[in-house]
PDB file of C-alpha atoms in Angstrom:
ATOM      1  CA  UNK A   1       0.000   0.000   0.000  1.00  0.00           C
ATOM      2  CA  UNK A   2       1.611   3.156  -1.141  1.00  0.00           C
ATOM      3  CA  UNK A   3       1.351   6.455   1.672  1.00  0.00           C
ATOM      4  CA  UNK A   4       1.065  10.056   0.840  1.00  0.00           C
ATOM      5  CA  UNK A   5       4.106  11.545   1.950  1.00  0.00           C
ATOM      6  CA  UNK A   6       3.394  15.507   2.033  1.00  0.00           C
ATOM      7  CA  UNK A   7       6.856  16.276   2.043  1.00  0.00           C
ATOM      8  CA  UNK A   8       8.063  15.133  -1.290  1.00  0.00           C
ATOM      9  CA  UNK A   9       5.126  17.784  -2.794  1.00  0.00           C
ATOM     10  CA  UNK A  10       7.818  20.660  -1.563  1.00  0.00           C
ATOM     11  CA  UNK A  11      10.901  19.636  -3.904  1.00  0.00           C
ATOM     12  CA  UNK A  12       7.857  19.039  -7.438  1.00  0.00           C
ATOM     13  CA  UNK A  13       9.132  21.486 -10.290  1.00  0.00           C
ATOM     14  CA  UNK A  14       6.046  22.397 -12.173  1.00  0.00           C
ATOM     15  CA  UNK A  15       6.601  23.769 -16.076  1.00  0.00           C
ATOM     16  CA  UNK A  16       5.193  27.840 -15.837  1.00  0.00           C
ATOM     17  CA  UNK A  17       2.332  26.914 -18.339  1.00  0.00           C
ATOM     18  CA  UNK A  18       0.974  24.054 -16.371  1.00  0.00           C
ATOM     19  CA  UNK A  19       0.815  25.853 -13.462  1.00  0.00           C
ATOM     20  CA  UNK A  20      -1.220  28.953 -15.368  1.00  0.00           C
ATOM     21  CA  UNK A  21      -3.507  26.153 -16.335  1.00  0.00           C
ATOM     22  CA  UNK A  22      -3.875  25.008 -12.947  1.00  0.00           C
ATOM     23  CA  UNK A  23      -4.829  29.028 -11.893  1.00  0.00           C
ATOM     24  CA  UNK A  24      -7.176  29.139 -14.579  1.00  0.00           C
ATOM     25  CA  UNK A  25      -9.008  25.774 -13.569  1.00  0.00           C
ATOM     26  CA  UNK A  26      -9.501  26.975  -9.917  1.00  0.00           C
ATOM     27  CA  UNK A  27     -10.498  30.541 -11.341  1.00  0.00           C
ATOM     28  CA  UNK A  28     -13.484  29.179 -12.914  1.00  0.00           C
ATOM     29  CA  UNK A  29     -14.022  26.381 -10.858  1.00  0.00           C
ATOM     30  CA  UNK A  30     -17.964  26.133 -10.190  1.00  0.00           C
ATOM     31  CA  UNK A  31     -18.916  28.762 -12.817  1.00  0.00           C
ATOM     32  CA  UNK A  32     -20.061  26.239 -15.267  1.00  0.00           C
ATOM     33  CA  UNK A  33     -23.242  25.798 -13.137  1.00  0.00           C
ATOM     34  CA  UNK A  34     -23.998  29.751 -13.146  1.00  0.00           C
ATOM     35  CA  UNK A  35     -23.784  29.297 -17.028  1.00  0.00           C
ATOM     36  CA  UNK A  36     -26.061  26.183 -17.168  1.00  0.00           C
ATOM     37  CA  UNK A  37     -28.353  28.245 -15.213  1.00  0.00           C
ATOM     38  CA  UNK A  38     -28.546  31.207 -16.981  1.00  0.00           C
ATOM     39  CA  UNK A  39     -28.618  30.469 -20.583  1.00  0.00           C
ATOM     40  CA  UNK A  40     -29.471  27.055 -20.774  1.00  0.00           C
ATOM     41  CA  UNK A  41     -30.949  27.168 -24.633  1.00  0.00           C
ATOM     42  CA  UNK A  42     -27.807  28.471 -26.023  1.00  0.00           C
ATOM     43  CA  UNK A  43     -25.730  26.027 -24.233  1.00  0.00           C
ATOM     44  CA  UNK A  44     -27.911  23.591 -26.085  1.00  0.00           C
ATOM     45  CA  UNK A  45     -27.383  24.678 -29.145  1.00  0.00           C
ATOM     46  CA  UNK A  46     -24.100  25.116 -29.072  1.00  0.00           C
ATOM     47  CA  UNK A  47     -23.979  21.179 -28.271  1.00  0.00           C
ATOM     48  CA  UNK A  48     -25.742  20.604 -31.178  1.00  0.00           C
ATOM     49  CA  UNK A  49     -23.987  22.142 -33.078  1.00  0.00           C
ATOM     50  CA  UNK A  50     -20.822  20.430 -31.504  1.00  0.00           C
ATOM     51  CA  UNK A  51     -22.314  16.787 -32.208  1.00  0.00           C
ATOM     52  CA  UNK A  52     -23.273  17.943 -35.561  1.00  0.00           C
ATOM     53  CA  UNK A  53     -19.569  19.126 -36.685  1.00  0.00           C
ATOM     54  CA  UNK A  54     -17.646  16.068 -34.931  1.00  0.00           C
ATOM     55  CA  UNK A  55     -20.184  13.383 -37.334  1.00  0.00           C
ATOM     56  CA  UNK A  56     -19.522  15.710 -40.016  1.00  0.00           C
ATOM     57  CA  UNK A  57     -15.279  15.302 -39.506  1.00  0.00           C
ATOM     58  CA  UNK A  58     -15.240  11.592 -38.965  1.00  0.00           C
ATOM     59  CA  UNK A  59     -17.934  10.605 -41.994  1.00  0.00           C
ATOM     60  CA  UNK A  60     -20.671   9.695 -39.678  1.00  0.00           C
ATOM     61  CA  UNK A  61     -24.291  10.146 -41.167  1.00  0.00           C
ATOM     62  CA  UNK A  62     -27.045  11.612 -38.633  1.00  0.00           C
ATOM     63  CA  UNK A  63     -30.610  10.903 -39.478  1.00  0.00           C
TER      64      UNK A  63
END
């Protein structure tokens, strides 16, 4: 069984642009449900329009 040793965190070297990605998740962490909430229709259509382009790239017909 492997432990979690919180010391060996200190001495992890993180590449700058991972760690700007990291920010930018915990930024807008939990904002995707005030977005859901407030314009639900054109989140939906934006997923259609999503599905719609990916079968349209890999050849897949959509009836």
């Amino acid at each position: 069984m492997k432990f979690f040793e919180n010391n060996k965190l200190n001495y992890i070297v993180l590449p700058m642009n991972l760690v700007r990605m990291l920010t930018a998740i915990n930024k807008y962490k939990g904002k995707q449900e005030l977005y859901k909430r407030q314009s639900p229709q054109m989140l939906n259509k934006l997923k259609e329009i999503v599905v719609i382009q990916s079968a349209e790239s890999s050849g897949v017909l959509i009836n």
